[in-house]
Tab-separated table of C-alpha atoms in Angstrom:
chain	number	residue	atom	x	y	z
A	1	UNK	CA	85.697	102.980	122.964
A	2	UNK	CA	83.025	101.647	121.049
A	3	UNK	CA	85.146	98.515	120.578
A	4	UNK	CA	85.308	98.278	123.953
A	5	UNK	CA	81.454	98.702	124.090
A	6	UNK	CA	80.800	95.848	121.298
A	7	UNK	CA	82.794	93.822	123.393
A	8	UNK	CA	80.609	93.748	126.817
A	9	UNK	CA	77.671	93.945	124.500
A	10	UNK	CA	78.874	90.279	122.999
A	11	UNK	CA	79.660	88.897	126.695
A	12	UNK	CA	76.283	89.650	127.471
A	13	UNK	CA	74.957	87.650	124.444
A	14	UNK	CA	77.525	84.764	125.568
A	15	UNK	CA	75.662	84.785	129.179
A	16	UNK	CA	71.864	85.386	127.412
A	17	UNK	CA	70.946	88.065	129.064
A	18	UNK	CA	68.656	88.877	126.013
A	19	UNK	CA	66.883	85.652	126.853
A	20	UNK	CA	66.102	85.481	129.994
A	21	UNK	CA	63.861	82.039	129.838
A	22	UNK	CA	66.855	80.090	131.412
A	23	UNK	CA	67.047	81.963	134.612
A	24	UNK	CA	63.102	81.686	134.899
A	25	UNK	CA	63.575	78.139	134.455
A	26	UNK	CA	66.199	77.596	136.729
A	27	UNK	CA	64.394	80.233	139.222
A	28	UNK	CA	61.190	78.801	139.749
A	29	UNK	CA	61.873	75.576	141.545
A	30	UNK	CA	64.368	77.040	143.431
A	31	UNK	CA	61.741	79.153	144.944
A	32	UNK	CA	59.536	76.115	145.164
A	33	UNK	CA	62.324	75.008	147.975
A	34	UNK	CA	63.413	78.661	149.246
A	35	UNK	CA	59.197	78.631	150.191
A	36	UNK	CA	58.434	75.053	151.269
A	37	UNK	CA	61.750	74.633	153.109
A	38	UNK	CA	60.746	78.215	155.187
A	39	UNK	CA	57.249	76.827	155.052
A	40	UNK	CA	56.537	80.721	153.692
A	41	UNK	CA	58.634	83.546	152.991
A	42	UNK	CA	62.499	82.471	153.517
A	43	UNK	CA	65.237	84.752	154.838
A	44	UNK	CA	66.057	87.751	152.847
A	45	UNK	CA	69.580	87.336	153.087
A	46	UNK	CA	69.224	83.624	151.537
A	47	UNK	CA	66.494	84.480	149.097
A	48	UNK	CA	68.719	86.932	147.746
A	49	UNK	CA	71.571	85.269	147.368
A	50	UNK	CA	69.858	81.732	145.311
A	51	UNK	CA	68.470	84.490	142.846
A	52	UNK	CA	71.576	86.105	142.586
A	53	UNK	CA	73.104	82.225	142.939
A	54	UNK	CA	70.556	81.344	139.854
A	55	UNK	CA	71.305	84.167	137.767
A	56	UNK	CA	74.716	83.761	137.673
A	57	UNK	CA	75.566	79.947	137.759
A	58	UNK	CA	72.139	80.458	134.476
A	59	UNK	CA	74.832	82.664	132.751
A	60	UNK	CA	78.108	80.668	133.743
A	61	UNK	CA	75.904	77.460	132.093
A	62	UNK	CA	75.296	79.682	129.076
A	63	UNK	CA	78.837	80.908	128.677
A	64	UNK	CA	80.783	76.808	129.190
A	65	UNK	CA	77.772	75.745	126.629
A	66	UNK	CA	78.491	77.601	123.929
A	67	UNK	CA	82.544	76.926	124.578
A	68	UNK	CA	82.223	73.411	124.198
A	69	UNK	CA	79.803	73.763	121.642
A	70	UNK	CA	81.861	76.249	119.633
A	71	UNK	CA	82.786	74.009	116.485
A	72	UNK	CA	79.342	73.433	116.178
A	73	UNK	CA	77.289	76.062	116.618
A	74	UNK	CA	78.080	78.129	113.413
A	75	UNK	CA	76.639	75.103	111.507
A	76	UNK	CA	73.135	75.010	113.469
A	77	UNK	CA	70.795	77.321	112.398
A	78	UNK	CA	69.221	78.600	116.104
A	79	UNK	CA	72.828	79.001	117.312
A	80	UNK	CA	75.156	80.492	114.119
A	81	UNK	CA	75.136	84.286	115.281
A	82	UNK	CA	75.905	83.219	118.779
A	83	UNK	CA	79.483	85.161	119.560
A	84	UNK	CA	81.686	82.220	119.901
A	85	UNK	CA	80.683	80.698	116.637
A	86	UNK	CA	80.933	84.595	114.765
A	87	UNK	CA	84.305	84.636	116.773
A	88	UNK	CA	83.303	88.074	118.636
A	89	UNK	CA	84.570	85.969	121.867
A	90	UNK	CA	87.570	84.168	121.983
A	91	UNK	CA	87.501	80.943	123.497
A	92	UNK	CA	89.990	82.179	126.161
A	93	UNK	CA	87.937	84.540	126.889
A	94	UNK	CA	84.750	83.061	127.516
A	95	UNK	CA	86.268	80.243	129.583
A	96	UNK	CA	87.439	83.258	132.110
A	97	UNK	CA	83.888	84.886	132.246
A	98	UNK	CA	83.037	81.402	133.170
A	99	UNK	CA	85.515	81.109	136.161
A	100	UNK	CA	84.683	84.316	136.908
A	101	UNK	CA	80.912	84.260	137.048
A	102	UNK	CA	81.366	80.969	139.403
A	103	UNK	CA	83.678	82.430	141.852
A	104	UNK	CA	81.053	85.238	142.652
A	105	UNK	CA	78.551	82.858	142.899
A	106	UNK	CA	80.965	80.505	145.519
A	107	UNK	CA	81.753	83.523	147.054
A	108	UNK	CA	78.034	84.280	147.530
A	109	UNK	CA	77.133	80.966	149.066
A	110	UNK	CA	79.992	81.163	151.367
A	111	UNK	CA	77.567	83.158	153.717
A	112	UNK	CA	75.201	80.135	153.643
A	113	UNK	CA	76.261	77.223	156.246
A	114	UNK	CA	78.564	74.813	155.811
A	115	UNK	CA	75.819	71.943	154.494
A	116	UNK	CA	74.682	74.502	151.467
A	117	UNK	CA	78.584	75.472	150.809
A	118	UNK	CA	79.247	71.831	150.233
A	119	UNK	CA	76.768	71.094	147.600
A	120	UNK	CA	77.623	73.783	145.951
A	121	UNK	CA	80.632	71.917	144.597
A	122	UNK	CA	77.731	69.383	143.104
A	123	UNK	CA	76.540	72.501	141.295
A	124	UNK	CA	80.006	73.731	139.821
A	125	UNK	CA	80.384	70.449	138.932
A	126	UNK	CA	76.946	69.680	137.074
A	127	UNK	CA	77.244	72.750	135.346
A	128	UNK	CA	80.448	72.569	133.947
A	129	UNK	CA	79.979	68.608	132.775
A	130	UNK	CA	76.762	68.823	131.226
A	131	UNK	CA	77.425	70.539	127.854
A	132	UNK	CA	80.265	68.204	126.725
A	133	UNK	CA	77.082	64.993	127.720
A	134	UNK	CA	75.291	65.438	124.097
A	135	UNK	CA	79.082	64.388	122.503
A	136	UNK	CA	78.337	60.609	124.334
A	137	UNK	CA	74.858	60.138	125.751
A	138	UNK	CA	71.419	60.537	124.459
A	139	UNK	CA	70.294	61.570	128.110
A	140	UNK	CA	72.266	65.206	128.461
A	141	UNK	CA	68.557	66.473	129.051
A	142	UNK	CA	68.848	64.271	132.508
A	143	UNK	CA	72.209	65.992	133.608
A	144	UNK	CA	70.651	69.467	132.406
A	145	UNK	CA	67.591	68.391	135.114
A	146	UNK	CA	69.851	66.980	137.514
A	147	UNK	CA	72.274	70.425	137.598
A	148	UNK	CA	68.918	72.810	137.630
A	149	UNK	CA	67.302	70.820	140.042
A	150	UNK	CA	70.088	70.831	142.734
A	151	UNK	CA	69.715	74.157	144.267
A	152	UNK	CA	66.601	72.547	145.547
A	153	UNK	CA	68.722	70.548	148.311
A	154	UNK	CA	70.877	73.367	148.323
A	155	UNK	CA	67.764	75.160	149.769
A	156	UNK	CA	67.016	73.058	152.324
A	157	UNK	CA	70.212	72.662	153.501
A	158	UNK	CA	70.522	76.601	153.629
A	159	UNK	CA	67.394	76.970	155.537
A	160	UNK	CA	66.842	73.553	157.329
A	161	UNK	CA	70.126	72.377	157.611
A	162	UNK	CA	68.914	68.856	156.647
A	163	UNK	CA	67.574	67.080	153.525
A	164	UNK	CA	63.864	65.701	154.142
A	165	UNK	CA	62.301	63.130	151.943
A	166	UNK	CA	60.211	65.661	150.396
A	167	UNK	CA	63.628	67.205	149.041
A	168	UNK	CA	63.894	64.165	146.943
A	169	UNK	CA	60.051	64.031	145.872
A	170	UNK	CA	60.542	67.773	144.001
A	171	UNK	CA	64.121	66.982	143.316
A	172	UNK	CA	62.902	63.888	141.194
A	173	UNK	CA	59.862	66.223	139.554
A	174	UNK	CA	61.747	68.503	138.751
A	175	UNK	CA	64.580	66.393	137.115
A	176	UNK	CA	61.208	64.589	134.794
A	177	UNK	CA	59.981	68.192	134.042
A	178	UNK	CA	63.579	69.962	132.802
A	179	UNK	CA	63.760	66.121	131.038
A	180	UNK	CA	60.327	67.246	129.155
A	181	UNK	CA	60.574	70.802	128.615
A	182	UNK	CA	64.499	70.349	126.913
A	183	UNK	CA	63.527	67.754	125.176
A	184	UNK	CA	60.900	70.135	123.297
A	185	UNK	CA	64.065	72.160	123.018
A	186	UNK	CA	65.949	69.731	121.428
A	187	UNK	CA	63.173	69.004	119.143
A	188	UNK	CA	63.924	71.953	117.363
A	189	UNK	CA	67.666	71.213	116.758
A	190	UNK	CA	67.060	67.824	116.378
A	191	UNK	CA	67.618	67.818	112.495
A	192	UNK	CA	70.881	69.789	112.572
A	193	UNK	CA	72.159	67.548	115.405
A	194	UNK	CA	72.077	64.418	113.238
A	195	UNK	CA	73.748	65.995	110.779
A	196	UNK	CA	76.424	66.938	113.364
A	197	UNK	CA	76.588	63.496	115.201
A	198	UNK	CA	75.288	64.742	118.558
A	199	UNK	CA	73.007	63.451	120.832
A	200	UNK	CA	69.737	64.037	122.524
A	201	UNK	CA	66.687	62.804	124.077
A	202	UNK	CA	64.631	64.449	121.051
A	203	UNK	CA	66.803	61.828	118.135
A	204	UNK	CA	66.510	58.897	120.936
A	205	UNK	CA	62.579	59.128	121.182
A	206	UNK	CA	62.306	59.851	117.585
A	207	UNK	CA	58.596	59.352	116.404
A	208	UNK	CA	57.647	58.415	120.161
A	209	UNK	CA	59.038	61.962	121.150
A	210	UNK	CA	55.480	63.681	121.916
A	211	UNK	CA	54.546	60.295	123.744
A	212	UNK	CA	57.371	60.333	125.586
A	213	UNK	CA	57.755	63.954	126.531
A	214	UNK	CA	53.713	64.088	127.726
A	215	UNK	CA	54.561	60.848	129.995
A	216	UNK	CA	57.303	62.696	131.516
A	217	UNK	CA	55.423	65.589	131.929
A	218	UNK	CA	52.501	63.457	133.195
A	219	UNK	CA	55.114	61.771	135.669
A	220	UNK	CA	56.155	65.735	136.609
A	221	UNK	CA	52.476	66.282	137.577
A	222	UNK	CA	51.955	63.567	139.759
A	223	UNK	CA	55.222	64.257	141.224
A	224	UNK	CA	54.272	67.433	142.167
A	225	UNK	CA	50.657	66.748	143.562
A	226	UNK	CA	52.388	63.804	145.755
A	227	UNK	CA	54.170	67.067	147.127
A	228	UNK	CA	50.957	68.792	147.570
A	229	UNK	CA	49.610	65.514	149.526
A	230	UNK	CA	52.864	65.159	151.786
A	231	UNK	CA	53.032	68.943	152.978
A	232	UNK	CA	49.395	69.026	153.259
A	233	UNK	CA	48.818	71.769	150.932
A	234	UNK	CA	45.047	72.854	150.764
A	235	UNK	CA	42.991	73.811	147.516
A	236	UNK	CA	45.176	77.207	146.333
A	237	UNK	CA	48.208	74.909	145.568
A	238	UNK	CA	45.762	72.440	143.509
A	239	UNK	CA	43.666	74.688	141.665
A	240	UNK	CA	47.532	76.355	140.680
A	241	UNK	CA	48.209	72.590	139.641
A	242	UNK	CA	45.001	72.019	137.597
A	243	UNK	CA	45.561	75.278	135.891
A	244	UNK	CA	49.623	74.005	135.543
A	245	UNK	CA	48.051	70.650	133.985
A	246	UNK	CA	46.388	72.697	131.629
A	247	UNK	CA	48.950	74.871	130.198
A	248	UNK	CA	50.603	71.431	129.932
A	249	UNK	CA	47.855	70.228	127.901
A	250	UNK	CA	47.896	72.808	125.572
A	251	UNK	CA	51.816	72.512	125.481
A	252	UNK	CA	51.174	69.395	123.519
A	253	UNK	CA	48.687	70.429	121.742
A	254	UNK	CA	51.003	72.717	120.232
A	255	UNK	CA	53.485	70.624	119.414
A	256	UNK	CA	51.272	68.052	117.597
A	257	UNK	CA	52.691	68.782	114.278
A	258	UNK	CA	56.173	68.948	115.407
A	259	UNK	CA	56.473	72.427	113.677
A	260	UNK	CA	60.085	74.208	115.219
A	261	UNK	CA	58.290	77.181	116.193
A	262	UNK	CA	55.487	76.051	117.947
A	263	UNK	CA	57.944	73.309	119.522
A	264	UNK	CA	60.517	76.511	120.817
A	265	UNK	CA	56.951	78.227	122.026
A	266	UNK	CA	56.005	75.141	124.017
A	267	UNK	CA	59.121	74.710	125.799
A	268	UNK	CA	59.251	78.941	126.536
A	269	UNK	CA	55.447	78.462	127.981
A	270	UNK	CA	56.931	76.369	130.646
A	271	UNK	CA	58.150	79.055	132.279
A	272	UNK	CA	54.017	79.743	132.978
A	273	UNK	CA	54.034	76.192	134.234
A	274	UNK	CA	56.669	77.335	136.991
A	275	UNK	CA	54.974	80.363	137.828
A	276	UNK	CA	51.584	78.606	138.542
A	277	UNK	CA	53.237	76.205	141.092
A	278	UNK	CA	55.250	78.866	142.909
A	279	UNK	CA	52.035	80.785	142.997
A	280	UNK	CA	50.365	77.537	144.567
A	281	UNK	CA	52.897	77.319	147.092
A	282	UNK	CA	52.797	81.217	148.208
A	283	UNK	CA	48.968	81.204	148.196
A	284	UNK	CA	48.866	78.028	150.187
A	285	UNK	CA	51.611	79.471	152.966
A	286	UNK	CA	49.945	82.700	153.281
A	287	UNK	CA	46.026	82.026	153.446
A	288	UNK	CA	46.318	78.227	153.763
């Protein structure tokens, strides 16, 4: 019995759900779509199932990650107790939580229309390449942005059954800001990854990395205020993006020294950064 306990205990590390700063991440610009593409509050039925759709496909990301990073995690220090690398989960194992944990969520977005079911298969796809990209390019950070980004057309297609320019604009922001905050994340792993041979953004910038990362995030911004100026938004969605700017700022502040910790802290506060926007974007549809 208790065996049986530890067990769902460790498939529950496997799919983070003692971190929840993934699903946040992921969560937050899919409501910026759910919101902009309803032009307020969206469906129930569809808002329910892209945060059900987030939490899982978060998870399924978690669970493929750590199986194709399994011969290396036990020799990075942020990752060694992680279940795979204490072999609490076999690798058979996890790969069937995986398949599992993306059939619900196909199963859940085959109540959305036909446009939304078919990008889904982008998703699936996305997800399941990106963890193997840091084995050959020094841009898996882009594919990371590229797979959490996508339920952003996804929403639009769910709700407006098309794909507007303005999905692109936040689809392309959103891509520059997962690009930023990961790269923070990577910053922290960087030294163990060179000792491994894998690659990031964080090795490829190297000393330019806090340049780099702030002009991406400065790219982000405007990116996002381009959105405000499209849709019209009025002055609740830009004070939330002055106040988004800031926590920014102090982001890279933070980081100045390069320290792990306050690089890991920077990249959690993002999830702030998220907030603020999505905040922006409910204030703006509902007193605007």
């Amino acid at each position: 019995m208790n065996l049986n306990k530890d067990k769902w205990h460790q498939y529950g590390l496997l799919m983070r759900l003692d971190k929840p700063i993934g699903t946040f991440l992921l969560l937050w610009p899919t409501l910026w779509a759910l919101w902009i593409a309803a032009e307020g509050l969206p469906p129930l039925w569809i808002l329910l199932v892209f945060c059900l759709g987030v939490f899982l496909m978060r998870s399924a990301g978690c669970v493929i990650n750590d199986y194709a990073d399994r011969d290396f995690d036990a020799h990075v220090e942020r990752t060694r107790e992680r279940p795979l690398a204490q072999n609490k989960v076999t690798s058979r194992e996890a790969l069937a939580l995986f398949v599992l944990l993306v059939l619900i969520a196909f199963a859940l977005a085959l109540t959305l229309n036909w446009f939304a079911v078919s990008l889904s298969f982008v998703a699936i796809g996305l997800a399941a390449t990106y963890p193997f990209m840091k084995r050959y390019t020094y841009f898996p950070q882009v594919i990371l942005g590229a797979a959490f980004a996508w339920s952003i057309p996804m929403a639009f297609a769910a709700i407006q059954d098309e794909l507007p320019l303005i999905v692109w604009v936040i689809y392309t922001s959103t891509v520059l800001w997962v690009l930023a905050y990961d790269t923070l994340y990577g910053m922290v792993d960087r030294e163990d990854d060179l000792r491994l041979g894998l690659k990031s953004t964080a090795i490829l910038f190297g000393e330019m990395d806090l340049v780099m990362v702030g002009t991406i995030q400065a790219l982000f911004m405007i990116g996002m205020y381009l959105v405000g100026e499209q849709l019209e938004f009025g002055i609740y969605y830009y004070v939330c993006w002055i106040v988004a700017a800031i926590l920014i700022g102090i982001q890279m502040w933070r980081c100045r020294t390069r320290d792990r910790q306050e690089c890991f802290n920077a990249f959690l506060n993002n999830n702030y950064v998220g907030l603020v926007l999505f905040l922006g974007i409910v204030l703006h549809y509902q007193f605007g």
